[in-house]
Amino acid sequence: MPQTLYDKLWISHLVRQEDDGTALLYVDRHLVHEVTSPQAYEGLKLAGRGVWRADSIVATADHNTPTRDWERGIEDPVSRLQVETLDANIRAHGAAAYFPFRDPREGIVHVIGPEHGATLPGMTVVCGDSHTSTHGAFGCLAFGIGTSEVEHVLATQCLLSRKAKNMRVRIEGSAGPCVSAKDIVLALIGRIGTAGGTGCAIEFAGSAIRALSMEGRMTVCNMAIEAGARAGMVAVDDRTVEYLRGRPLAPRGELWERAVAHWRTLVSDEGATFDRVVELDAGSIAPQVTWGTSPEMVASVEGAVPDPAREADSTRREGIERALQYMGLQPGMPITAIRFDKVFIGSCTNSRIEDLRAAAAVVRGRRVDPGIRQALVVPGSGLVKRQAEAEGLDRIFVAAGFEWREPGCSMCLGMNADRLEPGERCASTSNRNFEGRQGAGGRTHLMSPQMAAAAAIAGRVVDVRRML
Amino acid sequence: MEKFTRHVGLVAPIARNNVDTDAIIPKQFLKSIRRTGFGPYLFDEWRYLDRGEPGQDCAARPLNPEFVLNQPRYRGASILLTGKNFGCGSSREHAPWALLDYGVRALVGKSFADIFFNNCFKNGLLPIRLPQAEIDALFADVAARPGYRLMIDLEAQTVARPDGRAIPFEIEPYRKHCLIEGLDDIGLTLRHRDQIAEFEARRRLEQPWNFSR
């Protein structure tokens, strides 16, 4: 019987299954960061258990780490203790690779996994972080787990799980100029909603997905969770294989050839059935900007803020009213009338080299609008940062008035010092526009790196297609 | 994990869809390396008028009188009535830890986000999914009758209203078993350690690149 990519990944990791469908799934790669792991390691210790397979672990500190003045260490004592706890846990239990605070290869866990070849096609990849879906871009089954599950994986190398439904999102056609992976996935979430993929594993397919770079595919899979799906994935093709060639943890020599031959089978079979299919035409997607407090509250740059009075469903109407009140926006105002205080280019969604190149192309030779209090560029990893510096991107950003920072999660969630103050409005390349996400009372508008760069220059939302 | 068999409790309505885990427990409290002590910061930004910081004495903070859990009639609520997609967003298990630490034992809603739903079961917090019509009726009843309580019977898989009408709900047998017995699922999984080791050995042989370091 023809199988979907997800079916293949699922079945190849199934250790056992109970009568009620509860399955024990083997985990190949366990990514670990400082926020969701301390209680898991403590749980192991309290139960007198050890780590099943330390060489499945790749760890880094990313959420709490400052993005400047690294020589001063971590000044917040609570953050410092959490990062030092990770240091101690990795020291005690081991890992295949650890990139601690201030290591030149440190970075956001979802950027460094692929960068080091720690994420390979056909693997199961888990992390105590919902954006683990990012790694599905490589034709693997990758999803976020809670801390109890982190402990379960540490102790047993397995996860208790239930098979999700197969959903295929097919995006055909070619995206117009300046329409990026971020716009595609925001448009999708606008269409199916933040619970549209709940209970599903989404395979992203179609010519527009095939045309994306690995970086772009990671952006799309990253936000599968914002559509409610724990896992997003893209079938393996030449681009996947070429990205991985020569990465430090990728196989070499004869093993590489064997691996590639297997990876090439990681596609949905012709005639495989999906429980749900959604189709989108890439050619009809314009640059997207969120106006509300959920990623599904999104509009085209050519559009307007919705009028709740025109919403028939009462819960949805109240949701829009509440969002507009929180966001300080008027019904019906053009999206391009939204003005910003801050701009953030970074996060596991959009901090890879391609994102920085795209933003720099908009910024080159221009100046950040004087109304912008702070414009941050936070590379996803130390390696991305050095690559960008080798290409001179840092000088373009700095000359325009951006701050060029050290890598980390930074203002995506503001666990470190990078955050919004109450009422501040931010053009952000991150993934969540929830109330208070970037700082209590902060107002987040999600968009692509090009659009955020354009917003920094104009001081407001502007259609980047008119700037290039 | 604390067992869950039967629970009778006061119901408080959280009448919003897409309540995200950032709202349930904001990021500044995730710096803790403990599993306990998050209750005072549950729904921090909605519950208080000032900005909360870890370690703060919450008794001295100004409460937002508008927020439902601050209203005297909902004091001591242990069952939250919710809308669609409750718990969406981040995988932070601090969200169910904060709910439990506050005193919540069960959630009754239209739907829950996948990771949050899973995390609840690992901690003895029961999320119950009911059809929209039942949820709408419960919201109306809670609003109309102060002191509205529900009785949840996990064994029977019912939510009983004060008028005695019992609404049935679905739950996977494995999860039900673990909750009723208060079982640690790591211990259960480790009973299959030989099977895991065998699977792993075969995988190492067939796809050794997944084990390279």
XYZ file of C-alpha atoms in Angstrom:
681
model
C 0.000 0.000 0.000
C 1.383 3.438 -0.900
C 2.692 5.285 2.158
C 3.053 8.952 2.988
C 6.410 10.290 4.121
C 4.979 10.550 7.623
C 3.774 6.902 7.516
C 7.319 5.805 6.577
C 8.956 7.831 9.319
C 6.446 6.624 11.878
C 6.635 2.919 11.073
C 10.439 2.897 10.933
C 10.654 4.140 14.540
C 7.923 2.027 16.073
C 9.344 -0.076 18.906
C 5.980 -1.386 20.077
C 2.320 -0.437 20.104
C -0.438 -0.967 22.677
C -3.938 -2.061 21.699
C -5.313 1.447 22.181
C -2.808 2.877 19.666
C -0.333 4.216 22.225
C 3.041 3.711 20.575
C 6.599 3.620 21.792
C 8.665 5.559 19.266
C 12.463 5.416 19.093
C 14.246 8.796 19.176
C 17.405 9.288 17.099
C 18.261 12.877 17.947
C 17.527 14.720 21.168
C 18.164 18.450 21.106
C 18.443 20.046 24.529
C 18.377 23.654 25.737
C 18.523 25.273 29.143
C 14.879 26.218 29.723
C 13.047 22.906 29.407
C 15.740 20.470 30.571
C 16.726 21.213 34.217
C 13.595 19.635 35.724
C 14.034 16.607 33.451
C 17.603 15.960 34.583
C 16.534 16.544 38.179
C 13.735 13.997 37.720
C 16.249 11.422 36.489
C 18.422 12.018 39.497
C 15.522 11.745 41.954
C 14.465 8.435 40.393
C 18.036 7.119 40.327
C 17.992 6.772 36.534
C 20.672 7.441 33.952
C 20.709 8.767 30.397
C 20.016 5.969 27.897
C 22.121 7.243 24.985
C 24.103 10.429 25.607
C 25.437 10.533 22.038
C 21.920 11.228 20.761
C 22.072 14.603 22.529
C 23.082 17.914 20.975
C 22.764 20.790 23.416
C 23.127 24.554 23.557
C 22.108 27.537 25.676
C 20.025 29.965 23.628
C 16.927 31.357 25.363
C 18.506 33.126 28.350
C 21.779 34.213 26.846
C 22.497 37.904 26.324
C 23.162 39.122 22.773
C 25.836 41.663 23.656
C 28.732 42.243 26.053
C 29.449 38.526 26.250
C 32.633 39.238 28.178
C 30.438 40.341 31.066
C 28.748 36.940 31.290
C 25.054 36.576 32.171
C 24.146 39.352 34.580
C 20.689 38.115 35.582
C 21.432 35.600 38.372
C 18.294 33.523 37.698
C 19.167 33.162 34.001
C 22.780 32.433 34.856
C 21.796 29.609 37.210
C 19.662 28.021 34.500
C 22.504 28.120 31.968
C 25.001 26.817 34.532
C 22.594 24.015 35.377
C 22.702 22.924 31.735
C 26.518 23.079 31.801
C 26.545 20.831 34.863
C 23.989 18.382 33.455
C 25.875 17.951 30.187
C 29.141 17.585 32.099
C 27.604 14.862 34.249
C 25.735 12.951 31.544
C 27.491 13.730 28.255
C 26.363 14.671 24.731
C 27.425 14.183 21.101
C 27.985 17.926 20.939
C 27.531 20.840 23.345
C 27.728 24.493 22.372
C 27.694 26.353 25.682
C 27.303 30.103 26.194
C 30.129 31.983 24.413
C 31.183 29.010 22.298
C 31.811 30.368 18.760
C 29.297 27.804 17.442
C 26.586 28.586 20.000
C 23.216 29.507 18.587
C 19.511 28.847 18.486
C 19.041 25.092 18.817
C 16.951 24.916 15.626
C 19.629 26.709 13.644
C 22.625 24.748 14.893
C 21.026 21.276 14.558
C 20.885 21.405 10.744
C 24.047 23.489 10.528
C 26.074 20.706 12.137
C 24.359 17.867 10.331
C 22.860 16.740 13.642
C 19.507 16.675 11.867
C 19.423 14.024 9.162
C 16.646 12.727 6.894
C 14.779 9.737 8.265
C 15.531 10.583 11.886
C 13.156 11.271 14.717
C 14.223 14.589 16.224
C 12.751 15.857 19.480
C 13.419 18.839 21.728
C 11.654 20.455 24.648
C 10.678 23.274 22.340
C 7.649 23.613 20.101
C 9.654 24.939 17.139
C 11.382 21.582 16.742
C 9.046 21.185 13.769
C 11.714 23.237 11.914
C 13.862 20.126 11.388
C 11.119 18.414 9.376
C 12.468 20.396 6.401
C 15.017 17.560 6.112
C 12.493 14.760 5.652
C 12.593 13.726 9.268
C 9.919 13.439 11.945
C 10.608 16.332 14.284
C 8.398 17.685 17.026
C 8.375 19.563 20.285
C 7.848 17.829 23.614
C 7.277 18.846 27.232
C 9.784 18.504 30.048
C 8.307 15.220 31.352
C 8.782 13.852 27.851
C 12.358 15.184 27.778
C 12.941 13.131 30.924
C 11.245 10.137 29.311
C 13.527 10.380 26.256
C 16.630 10.837 28.410
C 15.748 7.718 30.401
C 14.390 5.435 27.677
C 15.430 6.865 24.246
C 11.754 6.574 23.390
C 8.629 8.612 23.456
C 5.040 7.557 24.077
C 3.077 8.865 21.178
C 0.014 8.351 19.041
C -0.012 8.495 15.311
C -1.243 11.797 13.950
C -3.398 12.277 10.867
C -1.751 12.812 7.485
C -2.255 16.297 6.114
C -0.740 17.567 2.908
C -0.362 21.249 2.150
C 0.334 21.615 -1.534
C 1.616 24.982 -2.678
C 1.900 25.211 -6.429
C 3.000 27.962 -8.754
C 5.801 30.410 -8.300
C 5.905 33.052 -5.629
C 6.304 36.608 -6.857
C 9.348 38.768 -6.178
C 9.942 39.507 -2.474
C 7.385 36.858 -1.464
C 9.295 34.540 0.863
C 8.794 31.293 2.749
C 7.517 33.374 5.675
C 4.770 34.916 3.556
C 3.752 31.480 2.288
C 3.412 30.022 5.777
C 1.670 33.103 7.215
C -0.806 33.008 4.330
C -1.422 29.325 5.067
C -2.051 29.993 8.771
C -4.382 32.843 7.815
C -6.308 30.370 5.723
C -6.511 27.305 8.019
C -6.161 28.981 11.438
C -3.887 28.295 14.394
C -5.730 25.053 15.127
C -6.004 24.089 11.450
C -3.359 21.390 11.748
C -4.163 20.151 15.276
C -3.755 16.387 15.480
C -1.986 16.307 12.099
C 1.502 15.922 10.727
C 1.758 18.284 7.775
C 3.727 17.454 4.665
C 4.485 20.586 2.667
C 4.587 19.785 -1.034
C 4.154 21.354 -4.447
C 6.369 23.281 -6.816
C 6.580 26.365 -4.596
C 7.952 24.286 -1.711
C 10.396 22.417 -3.985
C 11.646 25.793 -5.202
C 12.518 26.910 -1.676
C 16.053 26.664 -0.311
C 16.586 24.513 2.797
C 16.498 27.739 4.814
C 13.096 28.583 3.339
C 11.774 25.079 3.999
C 12.936 25.381 7.599
C 10.985 28.654 7.919
C 7.832 26.951 6.650
C 8.205 23.848 8.857
C 9.129 26.047 11.841
C 5.665 27.591 11.768
C 3.775 24.310 11.319
C 3.252 24.494 15.088
C 1.630 27.920 14.629
C -0.897 26.097 12.452
C -1.436 23.650 15.332
C 0.581 20.769 13.839
C 3.305 19.335 16.031
C 5.263 18.230 12.982
C 5.786 19.689 9.526
C 7.941 18.021 6.886
C 9.242 18.231 3.342
C 10.289 15.237 1.216
C 13.978 14.680 0.513
C 15.381 15.927 -2.807
C 18.766 16.990 -4.231
C 18.666 20.216 -2.297
C 18.336 18.328 1.013
C 21.268 16.085 0.172
C 23.490 18.932 -1.027
C 22.834 20.965 2.121
C 24.026 18.096 4.308
C 27.166 17.137 2.389
C 30.257 17.728 4.532
C 28.409 18.857 7.693
C 30.322 17.814 10.843
C 27.852 15.188 12.110
C 26.742 13.979 8.665
C 28.101 10.617 7.478
C 31.127 10.454 5.170
C 32.607 8.177 2.541
C 30.853 4.882 1.943
C 28.409 5.549 4.761
C 27.380 8.799 3.054
C 26.524 6.920 -0.142
C 24.471 4.366 1.762
C 22.692 7.066 3.710
C 21.853 9.093 0.607
C 20.432 6.003 -1.114
C 18.117 5.522 1.860
C 17.235 9.214 2.151
C 16.051 9.271 -1.459
C 13.220 6.894 -0.455
C 11.898 9.469 2.010
C 9.100 10.838 -0.122
C 5.368 10.139 -0.143
C 4.536 7.338 -2.552
C 2.459 8.018 -5.616
C -1.160 7.398 -4.662
C -0.613 7.677 -0.891
C -3.736 8.916 0.837
C -3.962 11.953 3.076
C -6.687 12.585 5.630
C -6.692 16.233 4.705
C -5.404 18.228 1.750
C -5.077 21.999 1.519
C -3.972 23.733 -1.665
C -2.602 27.224 -2.094
C -1.478 29.115 -5.166
C 1.890 30.729 -4.456
C 1.351 33.249 -7.232
C -1.598 34.772 -5.388
C 0.332 35.390 -2.149
C 1.428 38.958 -1.366
C 3.775 39.895 1.508
C 1.973 39.187 4.796
C 1.769 41.147 8.054
C -0.041 40.084 11.231
C -2.328 42.671 12.813
C -3.543 40.755 15.876
C -2.457 38.573 18.786
C -2.506 35.187 17.073
C -0.591 34.224 13.918
C -3.897 33.547 12.139
C -4.716 37.259 12.483
C -2.828 38.123 9.348
C -3.403 40.223 6.250
C -1.750 41.026 2.973
C 0.351 44.201 2.929
C -2.233 45.524 0.474
C -5.046 44.832 2.932
C -6.600 46.477 5.957
C -7.146 45.772 9.646
C -10.495 43.908 9.862
C -13.667 45.398 11.236
C -15.089 43.203 14.012
C -18.574 44.510 13.242
C -18.451 42.473 10.040
C -17.736 39.190 11.870
C -20.876 37.105 12.405
C -19.498 34.620 14.976
C -19.625 36.217 18.444
C -16.546 34.536 19.945
C -14.498 35.458 16.886
C -15.859 39.001 16.970
C -14.867 39.397 20.608
C -11.466 37.915 19.754
C -10.911 40.546 17.058
C -12.136 43.354 19.315
C -9.835 42.254 22.123
C -6.890 41.941 19.742
C -7.450 45.389 18.235
C -7.715 46.908 21.666
C -4.488 45.220 22.802
C -2.723 46.142 19.571
C -4.006 49.731 19.615
C -5.328 49.554 16.051
C -8.469 50.934 14.385
C -10.834 48.734 12.346
C -10.407 49.295 8.624
C -7.087 51.125 8.777
C -4.660 50.200 5.996
C -1.934 47.746 7.045
C 0.622 50.229 5.656
C -0.471 52.818 8.236
C 1.006 50.726 11.080
C 4.081 52.526 12.511
C 6.791 50.905 14.624
C 9.002 51.638 17.622
C 11.308 48.655 17.213
C 12.396 46.139 14.605
C 13.641 42.621 15.328
C 15.305 40.473 12.686
C 16.118 37.078 14.179
C 14.594 33.934 15.820
C 14.530 30.261 14.795
C 12.095 31.254 12.044
C 14.239 33.813 10.227
C 17.838 34.201 11.398
C 19.706 32.082 8.861
C 22.174 33.427 6.331
C 19.595 33.648 3.555
C 17.308 35.712 5.820
C 20.111 38.124 6.657
C 21.079 38.444 2.989
C 17.474 39.213 2.043
C 17.162 41.850 4.765
C 20.548 43.391 3.915
C 19.553 43.709 0.254
C 16.685 45.977 1.327
C 18.763 47.933 3.835
C 21.842 48.527 1.667
C 22.565 52.228 1.235
C 19.542 53.303 3.302
C 19.008 54.556 6.868
C 16.719 53.330 9.627
C 13.844 55.782 10.114
C 14.470 58.207 13.026
C 11.162 57.129 14.590
C 12.571 53.631 15.224
C 14.044 53.438 18.731
C 15.878 50.191 18.209
C 16.491 47.909 15.246
C 18.148 44.597 16.096
C 19.717 41.969 13.885
C 20.371 38.778 15.854
C 21.997 36.011 13.799
C 20.782 32.484 14.503
C 24.175 31.093 15.367
C 27.828 31.966 15.714
C 28.473 30.355 12.331
C 25.728 32.395 10.650
C 27.177 35.503 12.262
C 30.671 34.838 10.953
C 29.383 33.980 7.493
C 27.394 37.229 7.406
C 30.449 39.195 8.538
C 32.571 37.540 5.847
C 30.008 38.760 3.318
C 29.990 42.273 4.804
C 26.321 42.125 5.825
C 27.080 43.360 9.331
C 28.560 46.566 7.895
C 25.439 47.169 5.805
C 23.211 46.804 8.866
C 25.402 48.895 11.168
C 25.822 51.666 8.568
C 22.030 51.865 8.328
C 21.612 52.157 12.096
C 20.851 48.554 13.075
C 22.508 46.909 16.072
C 24.474 43.773 15.139
C 24.210 41.319 18.014
C 25.508 37.979 19.256
C 23.346 34.901 18.449
C 20.410 33.639 20.530
C 16.615 33.595 20.795
C 16.665 37.208 21.931
C 13.559 39.326 21.394
C 11.468 36.508 19.952
C 10.434 35.790 23.532
C 12.421 38.261 25.583
C 13.812 35.939 28.235
C 17.028 37.945 28.142
C 17.342 41.737 28.210
C 16.060 42.167 24.617
C 12.394 42.962 24.898
C 9.565 45.364 24.221
C 8.335 47.830 26.821
C 4.569 48.161 27.417
C 2.846 49.668 24.380
C 5.872 49.401 22.089
C 5.179 48.166 18.592
C 7.622 45.879 16.807
C 8.097 44.634 13.256
C 9.396 41.144 13.948
C 10.584 38.181 11.900
C 9.745 35.804 14.764
C 6.854 33.351 14.988
C 4.423 34.440 17.710
C 2.470 37.648 18.142
C 0.790 36.562 21.377
C 0.012 39.180 24.002
C 3.184 39.933 25.936
C 5.287 37.498 23.918
C 8.111 39.982 23.266
C 7.631 41.763 26.602
C 4.626 42.578 28.798
C 2.304 44.931 26.913
C 4.422 44.728 23.744
C 2.762 44.657 20.304
C 4.196 42.299 17.707
C 3.634 42.306 13.949
C 5.052 39.208 12.266
C 6.512 39.493 8.780
C 9.365 38.353 6.573
C 12.968 39.577 6.907
C 12.590 41.718 3.767
C 9.397 43.279 5.093
C 10.937 43.905 8.533
C 13.957 45.537 6.896
C 11.666 47.711 4.810
C 9.665 48.604 7.937
C 12.868 49.727 9.664
C 13.706 52.047 6.753
C 10.197 53.471 6.376
C 9.257 53.474 10.072
C 5.986 51.811 9.135
C 4.657 48.838 7.162
C 5.612 49.268 3.548
C 5.317 46.946 0.570
C 8.912 45.862 0.055
C 8.143 45.090 -3.584
C 8.045 48.847 -4.184
C 11.478 49.365 -2.633
C 13.578 47.040 -4.762
C 2.095 11.926 39.985
C -1.096 12.546 41.936
C -3.905 10.135 41.080
C -7.047 11.395 39.408
C -10.207 9.445 40.009
C -13.075 11.754 40.842
C -13.112 15.474 41.321
C -15.831 17.888 42.367
C -14.912 21.520 41.948
C -15.930 25.106 41.387
C -15.861 26.090 37.712
C -14.346 29.319 36.370
C -14.871 30.379 32.739
C -11.940 31.472 30.559
C -14.055 32.660 27.656
C -11.447 33.002 24.939
C -10.177 30.860 22.077
C -6.460 30.226 21.486
C -5.335 30.878 25.072
C -1.592 30.449 24.586
C 1.006 29.177 27.032
C 2.676 32.611 27.082
C -0.552 33.897 28.652
C -0.783 30.944 31.054
C 2.748 31.512 32.332
C 4.882 34.355 30.909
C 8.498 33.832 29.912
C 10.232 35.531 32.841
C 9.049 32.723 35.123
C 10.551 29.998 32.929
C 13.997 30.766 34.287
C 13.244 28.651 37.349
C 14.881 25.239 37.496
C 12.084 23.858 39.687
C 8.703 22.286 38.938
C 6.818 24.046 41.716
C 5.989 27.560 42.811
C 4.430 28.789 39.539
C 0.855 29.120 40.883
C 1.122 32.755 42.007
C 2.186 33.694 38.438
C -0.568 31.788 36.595
C -2.049 34.149 33.946
C 0.278 36.799 35.365
C -0.327 39.525 32.769
C -4.107 39.182 32.963
C -4.248 38.706 36.691
C -2.146 41.612 37.969
C -1.915 45.253 36.976
C 1.875 45.476 37.369
C 4.642 43.567 35.635
C 5.577 40.392 37.506
C 9.088 39.210 38.208
C 10.200 35.833 39.551
C 10.527 35.691 43.316
C 8.183 38.628 43.885
C 5.683 38.601 46.750
C 2.450 38.394 44.782
C 0.293 39.124 47.845
C 1.413 42.740 47.630
C 0.723 43.155 43.911
C -2.292 45.049 42.525
C -4.895 42.626 41.163
C -6.805 43.245 37.960
C -10.423 43.206 39.210
C -11.649 42.499 35.673
C -9.873 39.148 35.427
C -12.188 36.252 36.043
C -10.067 34.387 38.616
C -9.883 37.556 40.734
C -13.663 37.748 41.090
C -14.791 36.543 44.523
C -17.340 34.132 43.069
C -14.572 32.156 41.343
C -12.162 32.062 44.285
C -11.012 28.484 44.812
C -11.980 27.304 41.328
C -10.362 23.979 40.425
C -12.002 23.410 37.032
C -11.476 25.830 34.159
C -14.006 26.025 31.365
C -12.240 26.981 28.132
C -12.874 27.528 24.433
C -10.980 26.253 21.389
C -7.268 25.476 21.110
C -6.423 26.142 24.767
C -2.688 25.857 25.494
C -1.429 26.680 22.008
C 2.087 27.929 21.390
C 5.178 27.035 23.359
C 5.827 23.512 24.693
C 6.553 24.869 28.197
C 5.375 22.344 30.787
C 5.448 25.274 33.193
C 1.879 25.890 31.941
C 0.335 22.743 33.486
C 2.687 23.136 36.487
C 1.299 26.646 37.071
C -2.308 25.483 36.678
C -1.782 22.631 39.152
C 0.124 24.789 41.599
C -2.772 27.260 41.539
C -5.177 24.415 42.367
C -6.644 23.528 38.973
C -7.243 19.776 38.541
C -9.236 19.661 35.322
C -9.922 21.661 32.174
C -13.138 21.368 30.187
C -12.970 22.823 26.701
C -13.766 22.474 23.021
C -10.187 21.616 22.073
C -6.592 21.757 23.302
C -3.273 22.210 21.530
C -1.396 18.914 21.090
C 1.748 19.467 23.178
C -0.130 21.115 26.041
C -2.704 18.301 26.019
C 0.092 15.744 26.403
C 1.835 17.728 29.109
C -1.340 17.796 31.221
C -1.525 14.002 31.415
C 2.093 13.785 32.582
C 1.150 15.830 35.620
C -2.218 14.513 36.745
C -4.152 17.414 35.221
C -7.162 16.192 33.230
C -8.091 18.012 29.993
C -11.577 17.074 28.805
C -12.826 17.736 25.289
C -16.562 18.245 24.853
C -18.716 19.166 21.840
C -19.284 22.872 21.177
C -22.974 22.698 22.148
C -22.100 21.306 25.600
C -19.376 23.926 26.072
C -21.784 26.724 25.109
C -24.376 25.403 27.581
C -21.779 25.159 30.353
C -20.603 28.743 29.752
C -24.212 29.925 30.025
C -24.811 27.923 33.215
C -21.599 29.084 34.901
C -22.448 32.723 34.138
C -26.014 32.327 35.422
C -25.297 30.472 38.638
C -22.657 31.550 41.163
C -21.046 28.610 42.928
C -21.484 26.396 39.845
C -19.717 23.088 40.373
C -19.090 20.051 38.211
C -18.328 16.505 39.204
C -15.798 14.727 37.050
C -15.714 10.956 37.240
C -12.745 9.614 35.288
C -13.641 5.963 35.835
C -17.103 6.518 34.325
C -15.784 9.125 31.857
C -18.475 11.634 32.710
C -18.803 15.282 33.646
C -21.884 15.600 35.846
C -23.767 18.894 36.021
C -25.481 20.032 39.227
C -28.853 18.942 37.775
C -27.441 15.419 37.664
C -27.140 15.205 33.869
C -23.872 13.472 33.032
C -21.997 14.374 29.855
C -19.771 11.534 28.564
C -16.226 12.226 27.350
C -13.554 10.283 25.477
C -10.087 9.458 26.778
C -7.473 7.007 25.553
C -7.349 3.880 27.754
C -3.581 4.140 28.401
C -3.848 7.733 29.584
C -6.870 6.939 31.731
C -5.048 4.041 33.345
C -1.963 6.155 34.132
C -4.092 8.948 35.651
C -6.239 6.669 37.793
C -3.221 4.805 39.121
C -0.963 7.890 39.296
C 1.652 5.985 37.305
C 5.086 7.176 36.258
C 5.209 6.286 32.564
C 9.020 6.127 32.482
C 8.809 3.150 34.819
C 6.218 1.549 32.532
C 8.343 2.120 29.443
C 11.436 0.706 31.103
C 9.606 -2.595 31.510
C 10.200 -2.865 27.761
C 13.903 -2.070 27.997
C 14.936 -5.278 26.233
C 12.660 -4.546 23.318
C 14.059 -1.000 23.064
C 17.639 -2.282 23.182
C 16.866 -4.825 20.491
C 15.289 -2.185 18.259
C 18.249 0.102 18.801
C 20.800 -2.599 17.978
C 19.015 -3.397 14.729
C 18.797 0.261 13.775
C 22.474 0.780 14.529
C 23.275 -2.077 12.174
C 20.941 -1.016 9.360
C 21.370 2.770 9.536
C 24.652 3.400 11.342
C 24.784 7.044 10.181
C 22.041 7.881 12.677
C 24.465 6.977 15.442
C 27.556 8.805 14.215
C 28.952 11.385 16.591
